[in-house]
């Protein structure tokens, strides 16, 4: 069974602890390919995507010893350079082994990540950056093959501040000869966490978190310990869920500066947010106010929070315009929300959401991870029961979402 059932109407109350960030943990596990020796990672969330990335690096020769929220990853030499297709098919982020493998083993063969539900998701920026570092790259028959005897620092400009491309280039440049600058780099907190991890291994990266990153290549990186940052998207999801139920929730283990855009929009929607004891307390009354928002690279409003916010705005007073600028096709949740009574019209990259008085429970389907989270929030708000199918998508990126919501008083079960 692959479903979550929610009976709407309960007001979320209490406190919830946020797990480590999936999108920081995944590149950091890949970066263990760069290290010589043992890395100990803490605050690693227990997620299907993390298991997949562990499977990938195991295939390449690393030993992975999982503990409670920890991973010990031992690198005594890389024995493979071609992660099996099955892993890459399952998770796009497997492509993050490209940079580290090139740097450490001098060659790599990875299946071309296909399109996915939220759009074409090309990899041209990853490849252009690695080619600038001196890699010879061939894309043929669904595979990317790359080799380089020695990577050399270069000046790279990204046409778009792609998170994955910035990470792949940063990892490859860490062991390259000379200095690399990445201009128009992504500045997401997960990039900073990866840079901090590489620097703890002996790397020399400055500027992470800004639009220009400078990487001075070093000869060798060694194992280290690192605690993964809290998941800002999981935190944002709980904040929106609290607001959507007119609740009162203390979201703990949060770095509020990572959530400025989301918190600003929640305040605009009428919620009261206060920083309290290492967390953020969210209180709200229904209905929310309509707000317009536009997704942007960090520090703009995150595309990974767009669907959840849309769920909240379906019952807002007035009409909201949501503009998606990061991904080309990230509105699949719209049809599912409409099945629950939402009034939404899509015009190109914009969705116009006209607030209705209430949503009603229905059978819906999670089309991707964040769309799934949005449907859970809609289910919490709706009258009657909502049955959400394909929730394996949700398990990829939320640690015990159902258990945590039950702890806040939600009437929700998973089977
Ligand atoms: C990461 C996150 C994902 C988040 C996204 C944007 C991980 C594991 N995933 O994905 O949750 O939604 O950032 O914040 O961290 N692009 C190109 N060419 C490229 C690479 C990207 O055109 O070579 C485009 C993409 O099609 C997309 C945009 O850039 O339109 C953003 O993609 P990118 O930042 O690369 O996202 P990911 O790293 O895949």
Short mmCIF file of C-alpha atoms and ligand atoms in Angstrom, two decimals:
data_model
loop_
_atom_site.label_atom_id
_atom_site.label_comp_id
_atom_site.label_asym_id
_atom_site.label_seq_id
_atom_site.Cartn_x
_atom_site.Cartn_y
_atom_site.Cartn_z
CA UNK A 1 0.00 0.00 0.00
CA UNK A 2 1.20 3.44 -0.82
CA UNK A 3 -1.39 5.78 0.67
CA UNK A 4 -1.90 8.37 3.36
CA UNK A 5 -5.38 9.08 4.74
CA UNK A 6 -6.11 12.42 6.36
CA UNK A 7 -9.29 13.56 8.04
CA UNK A 8 -9.27 17.32 7.94
CA UNK A 9 -10.31 19.87 10.53
CA UNK A 10 -7.85 19.29 13.38
CA UNK A 11 -5.90 22.34 14.49
CA UNK A 12 -2.17 21.53 14.71
CA UNK A 13 -0.75 22.25 18.15
CA UNK A 14 2.49 21.47 19.96
CA UNK A 15 6.10 21.20 18.90
CA UNK A 16 7.85 19.37 16.12
CA UNK A 17 11.58 18.76 15.60
CA UNK A 18 12.98 19.23 12.10
CA UNK A 19 15.41 16.65 10.69
CA UNK A 20 18.68 17.18 8.82
CA UNK A 21 18.41 18.55 5.29
CA UNK A 22 17.99 16.00 2.52
CA UNK A 23 19.44 18.36 -0.07
CA UNK A 24 22.53 18.96 2.05
CA UNK A 25 23.01 15.30 3.02
CA UNK A 26 22.92 14.01 -0.59
CA UNK A 27 25.84 16.07 -2.00
CA UNK A 28 27.79 15.59 1.24
CA UNK A 29 27.52 11.80 0.90
CA UNK A 30 28.72 12.16 -2.71
CA UNK A 31 31.60 14.36 -1.50
CA UNK A 32 32.83 11.48 0.68
CA UNK A 33 34.18 10.08 -2.60
CA UNK A 34 36.75 12.91 -2.43
CA UNK A 35 38.03 12.00 1.03
CA UNK A 36 40.77 9.64 2.07
CA UNK A 37 39.74 7.86 5.25
CA UNK A 38 36.64 8.01 7.39
CA UNK A 39 33.87 10.61 7.41
CA UNK A 40 31.33 10.72 10.18
CA UNK A 41 28.10 12.48 9.29
CA UNK A 42 25.56 13.50 11.91
CA UNK A 43 21.97 14.74 11.66
CA UNK A 44 21.45 12.63 8.55
CA UNK A 45 17.73 12.24 7.88
CA UNK A 46 16.31 8.75 7.49
CA UNK A 47 14.95 8.92 3.95
CA UNK A 48 14.62 6.80 0.82
CA UNK A 49 16.80 9.27 -1.14
CA UNK A 50 19.58 9.04 1.45
CA UNK A 51 19.45 5.21 1.20
CA UNK A 52 19.73 5.54 -2.58
CA UNK A 53 22.77 7.82 -2.38
CA UNK A 54 24.39 5.41 0.12
CA UNK A 55 23.74 2.61 -2.38
CA UNK A 56 25.43 4.64 -5.11
CA UNK A 57 28.63 5.33 -3.17
CA UNK A 58 28.74 1.70 -1.96
CA UNK A 59 28.71 0.59 -5.61
CA UNK A 60 31.71 2.85 -6.17
CA UNK A 61 33.73 1.25 -3.37
CA UNK A 62 32.93 3.15 -0.17
CA UNK A 63 31.85 1.42 3.04
CA UNK A 64 28.75 2.96 4.61
CA UNK A 65 27.85 2.17 8.21
CA UNK A 66 24.47 3.62 9.16
CA UNK A 67 23.68 4.54 12.76
CA UNK A 68 20.88 6.49 14.42
CA UNK A 69 20.81 9.75 12.42
CA UNK A 70 24.49 9.16 11.59
CA UNK A 71 26.50 7.67 8.76
CA UNK A 72 30.10 6.57 8.91
CA UNK A 73 31.50 6.48 5.39
CA UNK A 74 34.90 4.89 4.86
CA UNK A 75 36.82 5.61 1.69
CA UNK A 76 39.79 3.29 1.23
CA UNK A 77 39.89 3.80 -2.51
CA UNK A 78 37.39 4.01 -5.33
CA UNK A 79 36.70 0.71 -7.05
CA UNK A 80 33.96 1.68 -9.52
CA UNK A 81 33.37 4.64 -11.80
CA UNK A 82 29.94 3.80 -13.19
CA UNK A 83 26.99 3.93 -10.77
CA UNK A 84 24.34 1.44 -11.93
CA UNK A 85 21.54 2.86 -14.07
CA UNK A 86 18.93 1.70 -11.59
CA UNK A 87 20.16 4.19 -8.96
CA UNK A 88 20.39 7.11 -11.37
CA UNK A 89 16.92 6.33 -12.69
CA UNK A 90 15.55 6.30 -9.15
CA UNK A 91 17.14 9.57 -8.09
CA UNK A 92 18.47 12.45 -10.17
CA UNK A 93 20.81 13.56 -7.41
CA UNK A 94 22.91 10.43 -8.15
CA UNK A 95 24.39 12.63 -10.87
CA UNK A 96 26.28 14.45 -8.10
CA UNK A 97 28.93 11.71 -8.16
CA UNK A 98 30.10 13.02 -11.54
CA UNK A 99 32.34 15.80 -10.18
CA UNK A 100 33.90 13.83 -7.29
CA UNK A 101 34.56 10.74 -9.45
CA UNK A 102 36.25 12.81 -12.12
CA UNK A 103 38.44 14.48 -9.51
CA UNK A 104 39.35 11.30 -7.66
CA UNK A 105 39.34 8.57 -10.31
CA UNK A 106 39.88 10.61 -13.50
CA UNK A 107 36.94 9.01 -15.23
CA UNK A 108 33.23 8.40 -14.83
CA UNK A 109 30.28 6.96 -16.71
CA UNK A 110 26.80 7.96 -15.51
CA UNK A 111 23.43 7.42 -17.13
CA UNK A 112 21.92 10.65 -18.40
CA UNK A 113 19.27 11.61 -15.86
CA UNK A 114 15.96 11.62 -17.70
CA UNK A 115 13.28 14.27 -17.50
CA UNK A 116 11.12 14.11 -14.43
CA UNK A 117 7.67 15.16 -13.38
CA UNK A 118 8.67 18.79 -12.81
CA UNK A 119 10.32 19.41 -16.17
CA UNK A 120 13.16 18.61 -18.52
CA UNK A 121 15.93 19.34 -15.99
CA UNK A 122 18.94 19.51 -18.32
CA UNK A 123 22.56 19.00 -17.19
CA UNK A 124 24.29 21.28 -19.67
CA UNK A 125 25.62 23.58 -16.93
CA UNK A 126 27.19 20.65 -15.04
CA UNK A 127 28.91 19.49 -18.21
CA UNK A 128 30.05 22.96 -19.34
CA UNK A 129 31.63 23.59 -15.95
CA UNK A 130 33.45 20.26 -15.85
CA UNK A 131 34.63 20.73 -19.45
CA UNK A 132 36.07 24.11 -18.43
CA UNK A 133 38.06 22.26 -15.75
CA UNK A 134 39.56 20.13 -18.50
CA UNK A 135 37.29 17.09 -18.65
CA UNK A 136 36.68 15.41 -21.99
CA UNK A 137 33.00 14.67 -22.11
CA UNK A 138 30.98 12.47 -24.40
CA UNK A 139 27.20 12.19 -24.28
CA UNK A 140 26.02 9.18 -26.24
CA UNK A 141 23.35 6.47 -26.11
CA UNK A 142 21.92 7.80 -22.86
CA UNK A 143 25.27 7.91 -21.05
CA UNK A 144 27.60 10.68 -19.99
CA UNK A 145 31.22 9.58 -20.16
CA UNK A 146 33.90 11.92 -18.88
CA UNK A 147 37.61 11.63 -18.31
CA UNK A 148 40.44 13.91 -17.26
CA UNK A 149 44.03 13.07 -16.45
CA UNK A 150 44.28 16.17 -14.26
CA UNK A 151 41.60 18.79 -13.67
CA UNK A 152 42.79 22.39 -13.84
CA UNK A 153 41.20 25.42 -12.18
CA UNK A 154 39.19 27.67 -14.47
CA UNK A 155 36.86 30.64 -14.49
CA UNK A 156 33.29 29.44 -14.93
CA UNK A 157 30.12 31.47 -15.41
CA UNK A 158 26.79 29.71 -14.91
CA UNK A 159 23.94 30.93 -17.12
CA UNK A 160 21.60 30.10 -14.24
CA UNK A 161 22.56 29.59 -10.58
CA UNK A 162 21.94 25.84 -10.69
CA UNK A 163 22.29 24.12 -7.32
CA UNK A 164 23.45 20.77 -8.71
CA UNK A 165 25.88 22.29 -11.23
CA UNK A 166 27.44 24.50 -8.54
CA UNK A 167 27.87 21.44 -6.31
CA UNK A 168 29.34 19.21 -9.01
CA UNK A 169 31.81 21.90 -10.11
CA UNK A 170 32.76 22.78 -6.53
CA UNK A 171 33.50 19.13 -5.72
CA UNK A 172 35.57 18.60 -8.86
CA UNK A 173 37.47 21.88 -8.38
CA UNK A 174 38.32 20.98 -4.77
CA UNK A 175 40.99 18.54 -6.03
CA UNK A 176 41.90 20.37 -9.25
CA UNK A 177 45.23 22.04 -9.87
CA UNK A 178 44.95 25.80 -9.31
CA UNK A 179 42.02 28.08 -8.59
CA UNK A 180 38.47 27.92 -9.91
CA UNK A 181 35.95 30.71 -9.72
CA UNK A 182 32.27 29.98 -10.20
CA UNK A 183 30.34 33.12 -11.12
CA UNK A 184 26.57 33.32 -10.82
CA UNK A 185 26.85 30.33 -8.49
CA UNK A 186 23.87 29.06 -6.51
CA UNK A 187 23.86 30.46 -2.97
CA UNK A 188 21.52 28.02 -1.24
CA UNK A 189 22.32 27.09 2.40
CA UNK A 190 22.97 23.52 1.19
CA UNK A 191 25.84 24.85 -0.96
CA UNK A 192 27.33 26.48 2.13
CA UNK A 193 26.97 23.23 4.07
CA UNK A 194 28.76 21.29 1.32
CA UNK A 195 31.56 23.89 1.19
CA UNK A 196 31.93 23.73 4.98
CA UNK A 197 32.18 19.95 4.77
CA UNK A 198 34.82 20.08 2.03
CA UNK A 199 36.77 22.71 3.96
CA UNK A 200 36.66 20.52 7.08
CA UNK A 201 38.25 17.79 4.92
CA UNK A 202 41.09 20.20 4.11
CA UNK A 203 39.57 21.99 1.11
CA UNK A 204 39.92 25.70 0.39
CA UNK A 205 36.58 27.15 -0.67
CA UNK A 206 35.53 30.75 -0.05
CA UNK A 207 32.45 32.70 -1.05
CA UNK A 208 29.93 29.86 -0.69
CA UNK A 209 26.54 31.46 -0.07
CA UNK A 210 27.36 34.36 -2.41
CA UNK A 211 27.15 34.54 -6.21
CA UNK A 212 30.95 34.06 -6.61
CA UNK A 213 32.63 30.98 -5.21
CA UNK A 214 36.39 30.56 -5.26
CA UNK A 215 37.91 27.11 -4.94
CA UNK A 216 41.62 26.67 -4.50
CA UNK A 217 42.42 23.10 -5.44
CA UNK A 218 44.31 20.96 -2.91
CA UNK A 219 46.21 17.70 -3.44
CA UNK A 220 44.32 15.64 -0.94
CA UNK A 221 41.20 15.70 1.24
CA UNK A 222 40.91 13.62 4.41
CA UNK A 223 38.01 12.23 6.40
CA UNK A 224 36.25 14.46 8.92
CA UNK A 225 33.09 14.83 11.04
CA UNK A 226 30.20 17.02 10.07
CA UNK A 227 26.63 17.68 11.23
CA UNK A 228 24.15 18.34 8.41
CA UNK A 229 22.11 21.59 8.64
CA UNK A 230 18.37 21.41 9.45
CA UNK A 231 16.01 20.95 6.53
CA UNK A 232 14.57 24.39 5.68
CA UNK A 233 11.96 22.88 3.35
CA UNK A 234 10.69 20.43 5.96
CA UNK A 235 10.57 23.36 8.42
CA UNK A 236 8.70 25.52 5.91
CA UNK A 237 6.25 22.70 5.24
CA UNK A 238 5.38 22.44 8.96
CA UNK A 239 5.08 26.22 9.23
CA UNK A 240 2.61 26.27 6.35
CA UNK A 241 0.72 23.27 7.79
CA UNK A 242 0.41 25.11 11.12
CA UNK A 243 -0.91 28.22 9.37
CA UNK A 244 -3.26 26.18 7.17
CA UNK A 245 -5.01 24.66 10.19
CA UNK A 246 -5.19 27.89 12.21
CA UNK A 247 -2.75 26.17 14.56
CA UNK A 248 -0.09 27.02 17.13
CA UNK A 249 3.13 25.08 16.50
CA UNK A 250 6.71 25.51 17.66
CA UNK A 251 8.90 24.31 14.80
CA UNK A 252 12.20 23.33 16.44
CA UNK A 253 15.72 22.90 15.05
CA UNK A 254 15.36 25.65 12.49
CA UNK A 255 17.81 28.25 11.17
CA UNK A 256 15.37 31.16 10.68
CA UNK A 257 17.68 33.06 8.29
CA UNK A 258 17.32 30.14 5.85
CA UNK A 259 13.56 30.68 5.81
CA UNK A 260 13.28 34.46 5.45
CA UNK A 261 11.24 34.40 2.24
CA UNK A 262 8.84 31.72 3.46
CA UNK A 263 8.39 33.43 6.83
CA UNK A 264 7.80 36.80 5.17
CA UNK A 265 5.07 35.33 2.97
CA UNK A 266 3.44 33.57 5.93
CA UNK A 267 3.34 36.87 7.81
CA UNK A 268 1.85 38.54 4.75
CA UNK A 269 -0.80 35.81 4.78
CA UNK A 270 -1.66 36.84 8.35
CA UNK A 271 0.24 34.33 10.49
CA UNK A 272 2.20 35.42 13.56
CA UNK A 273 5.76 34.04 13.63
CA UNK A 274 8.14 34.43 16.54
CA UNK A 275 11.62 33.08 17.07
CA UNK A 276 11.59 31.12 20.30
CA UNK A 277 14.10 28.69 21.92
CA UNK A 278 15.99 27.72 18.74
CA UNK A 279 12.76 27.41 16.83
CA UNK A 280 9.98 29.39 15.23
CA UNK A 281 6.50 29.51 16.72
CA UNK A 282 3.74 29.85 14.15
CA UNK A 283 0.24 30.91 15.14
CA UNK A 284 -2.52 31.68 12.74
CA UNK A 285 -6.20 32.23 12.41
CA UNK A 286 -8.28 31.21 9.43
CA UNK A 287 -8.83 32.21 6.74
CA UNK A 288 -5.37 33.32 5.50
CA UNK A 289 -5.00 36.46 3.40
CA UNK A 290 -4.24 36.12 -0.31
CA UNK A 291 -0.59 36.79 -1.25
CA UNK A 292 1.32 36.84 -4.52
CA UNK A 293 4.63 35.03 -4.72
CA UNK A 294 7.31 34.19 -7.22
CA UNK A 295 9.82 31.37 -6.89
CA UNK A 296 13.46 32.38 -7.32
CA UNK A 297 16.91 31.03 -6.56
CA UNK A 298 17.91 31.54 -2.89
CA UNK A 299 17.39 33.89 -1.07
CA UNK A 300 14.17 34.16 -3.09
CA UNK A 301 11.07 32.11 -2.35
CA UNK A 302 12.04 28.43 -2.81
CA UNK A 303 10.44 26.45 -5.61
CA UNK A 304 10.40 23.52 -3.18
CA UNK A 305 7.80 25.43 -1.07
CA UNK A 306 5.58 26.56 -3.94
CA UNK A 307 3.14 23.65 -3.88
CA UNK A 308 2.65 23.70 -0.11
CA UNK A 309 2.02 27.46 -0.13
CA UNK A 310 -0.47 27.05 -2.93
CA UNK A 311 -2.40 24.58 -0.78
CA UNK A 312 -2.63 27.22 1.97
CA UNK A 313 -3.79 29.90 -0.47
CA UNK A 314 -6.64 27.78 -1.85
CA UNK A 315 -8.74 28.95 1.11
CA UNK A 316 -7.39 32.50 1.32
CA UNK A 317 -9.53 35.61 1.31
CA UNK A 318 -9.08 36.88 -2.22
CA UNK A 319 -6.97 35.82 -5.19
CA UNK A 320 -3.24 35.02 -5.22
CA UNK A 321 -0.86 34.85 -8.16
CA UNK A 322 1.92 32.26 -7.89
CA UNK A 323 4.70 32.53 -10.46
CA UNK A 324 7.11 29.62 -10.94
CA UNK A 325 10.38 30.78 -12.49
CA UNK A 326 12.77 27.96 -11.53
CA UNK A 327 11.17 24.90 -13.13
CA UNK A 328 9.17 24.81 -16.33
CA UNK A 329 6.45 22.41 -15.32
CA UNK A 330 5.91 22.49 -11.62
CA UNK A 331 2.13 22.77 -11.36
CA UNK A 332 1.07 19.11 -11.37
CA UNK A 333 -0.43 19.52 -7.90
CA UNK A 334 -2.93 22.01 -9.36
CA UNK A 335 -5.23 19.38 -10.87
CA UNK A 336 -5.16 17.39 -7.65
CA UNK A 337 -5.98 20.47 -5.55
CA UNK A 338 -8.83 21.21 -7.96
CA UNK A 339 -10.25 17.75 -7.26
CA UNK A 340 -10.57 18.94 -3.67
CA UNK A 341 -12.53 22.03 -4.70
CA UNK A 342 -9.71 24.55 -5.20
CA UNK A 343 -10.21 27.21 -7.88
CA UNK A 344 -6.95 27.59 -9.77
CA UNK A 345 -6.23 28.72 -13.31
CA UNK A 346 -2.81 28.24 -14.89
CA UNK A 347 -1.55 30.79 -17.38
CA UNK A 348 1.94 29.91 -18.55
CA UNK A 349 4.28 30.15 -15.57
CA UNK A 350 1.57 31.63 -13.35
CA UNK A 351 -1.18 30.04 -11.31
CA UNK A 352 -4.05 32.24 -10.21
CA UNK A 353 -5.58 30.87 -7.03
CA UNK A 354 -9.01 32.18 -6.12
CA UNK A 355 -9.66 31.43 -2.46
CA UNK A 356 -12.68 29.23 -1.71
CA UNK A 357 -14.46 28.85 1.61
CA UNK A 358 -13.37 25.25 2.13
CA UNK A 359 -11.74 22.27 0.45
CA UNK A 360 -13.43 18.89 0.51
CA UNK A 361 -11.74 15.51 0.94
CA UNK A 362 -11.08 13.49 -2.22
CA UNK A 363 -8.89 10.73 -3.66
CA UNK A 364 -5.74 12.39 -5.01
CA UNK A 365 -2.27 11.39 -6.09
CA UNK A 366 1.18 12.68 -5.11
CA UNK A 367 2.97 13.36 -8.39
CA UNK A 368 6.24 14.35 -6.75
CA UNK A 369 7.71 14.97 -3.33
CA UNK A 370 6.58 18.55 -2.68
CA UNK A 371 3.26 18.06 -4.51
CA UNK A 372 2.68 15.20 -2.06
CA UNK A 373 3.36 17.47 0.91
CA UNK A 374 0.95 20.05 -0.53
CA UNK A 375 -1.81 17.43 -0.74
CA UNK A 376 -1.21 16.43 2.89
CA UNK A 377 -1.64 20.10 3.88
CA UNK A 378 -4.78 20.35 1.73
CA UNK A 379 -6.07 17.18 3.40
CA UNK A 380 -5.50 18.69 6.85
CA UNK A 381 -7.60 21.70 5.81
CA UNK A 382 -10.37 19.84 3.99
CA UNK A 383 -13.77 18.77 5.19
CA UNK A 384 -13.97 14.97 5.32
CA UNK A 385 -11.38 12.40 4.34
CA UNK A 386 -8.62 12.71 1.76
CA UNK A 387 -6.80 9.67 0.43
CA UNK A 388 -3.41 10.44 -1.09
CA UNK A 389 -1.86 7.83 -3.38
CA UNK A 390 1.77 7.35 -4.51
CA UNK A 391 3.12 8.58 -1.19
CA UNK A 392 6.46 6.86 -1.80
CA UNK A 393 7.35 10.28 -3.27
CA UNK A 394 6.79 11.82 0.18
CA UNK A 395 9.01 9.21 1.87
CA UNK A 396 11.86 10.22 -0.42
CA UNK A 397 12.19 13.54 1.31
CA UNK A 398 10.22 13.77 4.58
CA UNK A 399 11.33 11.84 7.63
CA UNK A 400 8.25 10.42 9.36
CA UNK A 401 5.89 13.13 8.10
CA UNK A 402 2.84 11.20 9.28
CA UNK A 403 4.26 10.49 12.77
CA UNK A 404 5.29 14.12 13.22
CA UNK A 405 1.83 15.38 12.16
CA UNK A 406 0.14 12.87 14.49
CA UNK A 407 2.28 14.33 17.28
CA UNK A 408 0.72 17.72 16.51
CA UNK A 409 -2.81 16.31 16.71
CA UNK A 410 -3.53 15.59 13.04
CA UNK A 411 -5.94 12.77 12.18
CA UNK A 412 -3.66 11.05 9.68
CA UNK A 413 -2.55 7.49 8.96
CA UNK A 414 -0.27 5.80 6.48
CA UNK A 415 -0.40 2.31 5.03
C1 LIG B 1 18.06 21.20 -6.45
C2 LIG B 1 17.26 20.53 -5.36
C3 LIG B 1 15.77 20.62 -5.66
C4 LIG B 1 15.37 22.09 -5.88
C5 LIG B 1 16.27 22.75 -6.91
C6 LIG B 1 16.01 24.24 -7.07
C7 LIG B 1 18.77 18.80 -4.60
C8 LIG B 1 19.09 17.34 -4.52
N1 LIG B 1 17.66 19.13 -5.28
O1 LIG B 1 17.82 20.49 -7.65
O2 LIG B 1 15.05 20.10 -4.56
O3 LIG B 1 14.04 22.13 -6.35
O4 LIG B 1 17.66 22.58 -6.55
O5 LIG B 1 16.16 24.88 -5.85
O6 LIG B 1 19.46 19.62 -4.04
N2 LIG B 1 19.27 23.75 -15.17
C9 LIG B 1 19.76 23.87 -16.47
N3 LIG B 1 20.93 23.24 -16.78
C10 LIG B 1 21.64 22.52 -15.85
C11 LIG B 1 21.13 22.42 -14.53
C12 LIG B 1 19.94 23.06 -14.24
O7 LIG B 1 19.15 24.49 -17.32
O8 LIG B 1 22.70 21.98 -16.19
C13 LIG B 1 17.98 24.41 -14.84
C14 LIG B 1 16.92 23.37 -14.44
O9 LIG B 1 16.28 22.85 -15.57
C15 LIG B 1 15.99 24.20 -13.60
C16 LIG B 1 16.94 25.18 -12.92
O10 LIG B 1 18.14 25.17 -13.67
O11 LIG B 1 15.08 24.90 -14.40
C17 LIG B 1 17.24 24.86 -11.47
O12 LIG B 1 17.81 23.57 -11.37
P1 LIG B 1 18.91 23.21 -10.30
O13 LIG B 1 19.17 24.38 -9.41
O14 LIG B 1 20.06 22.59 -11.00
O15 LIG B 1 18.16 22.10 -9.46
P2 LIG B 1 18.74 20.73 -8.92
O16 LIG B 1 20.15 20.90 -8.47
O17 LIG B 1 18.42 19.65 -9.89
#
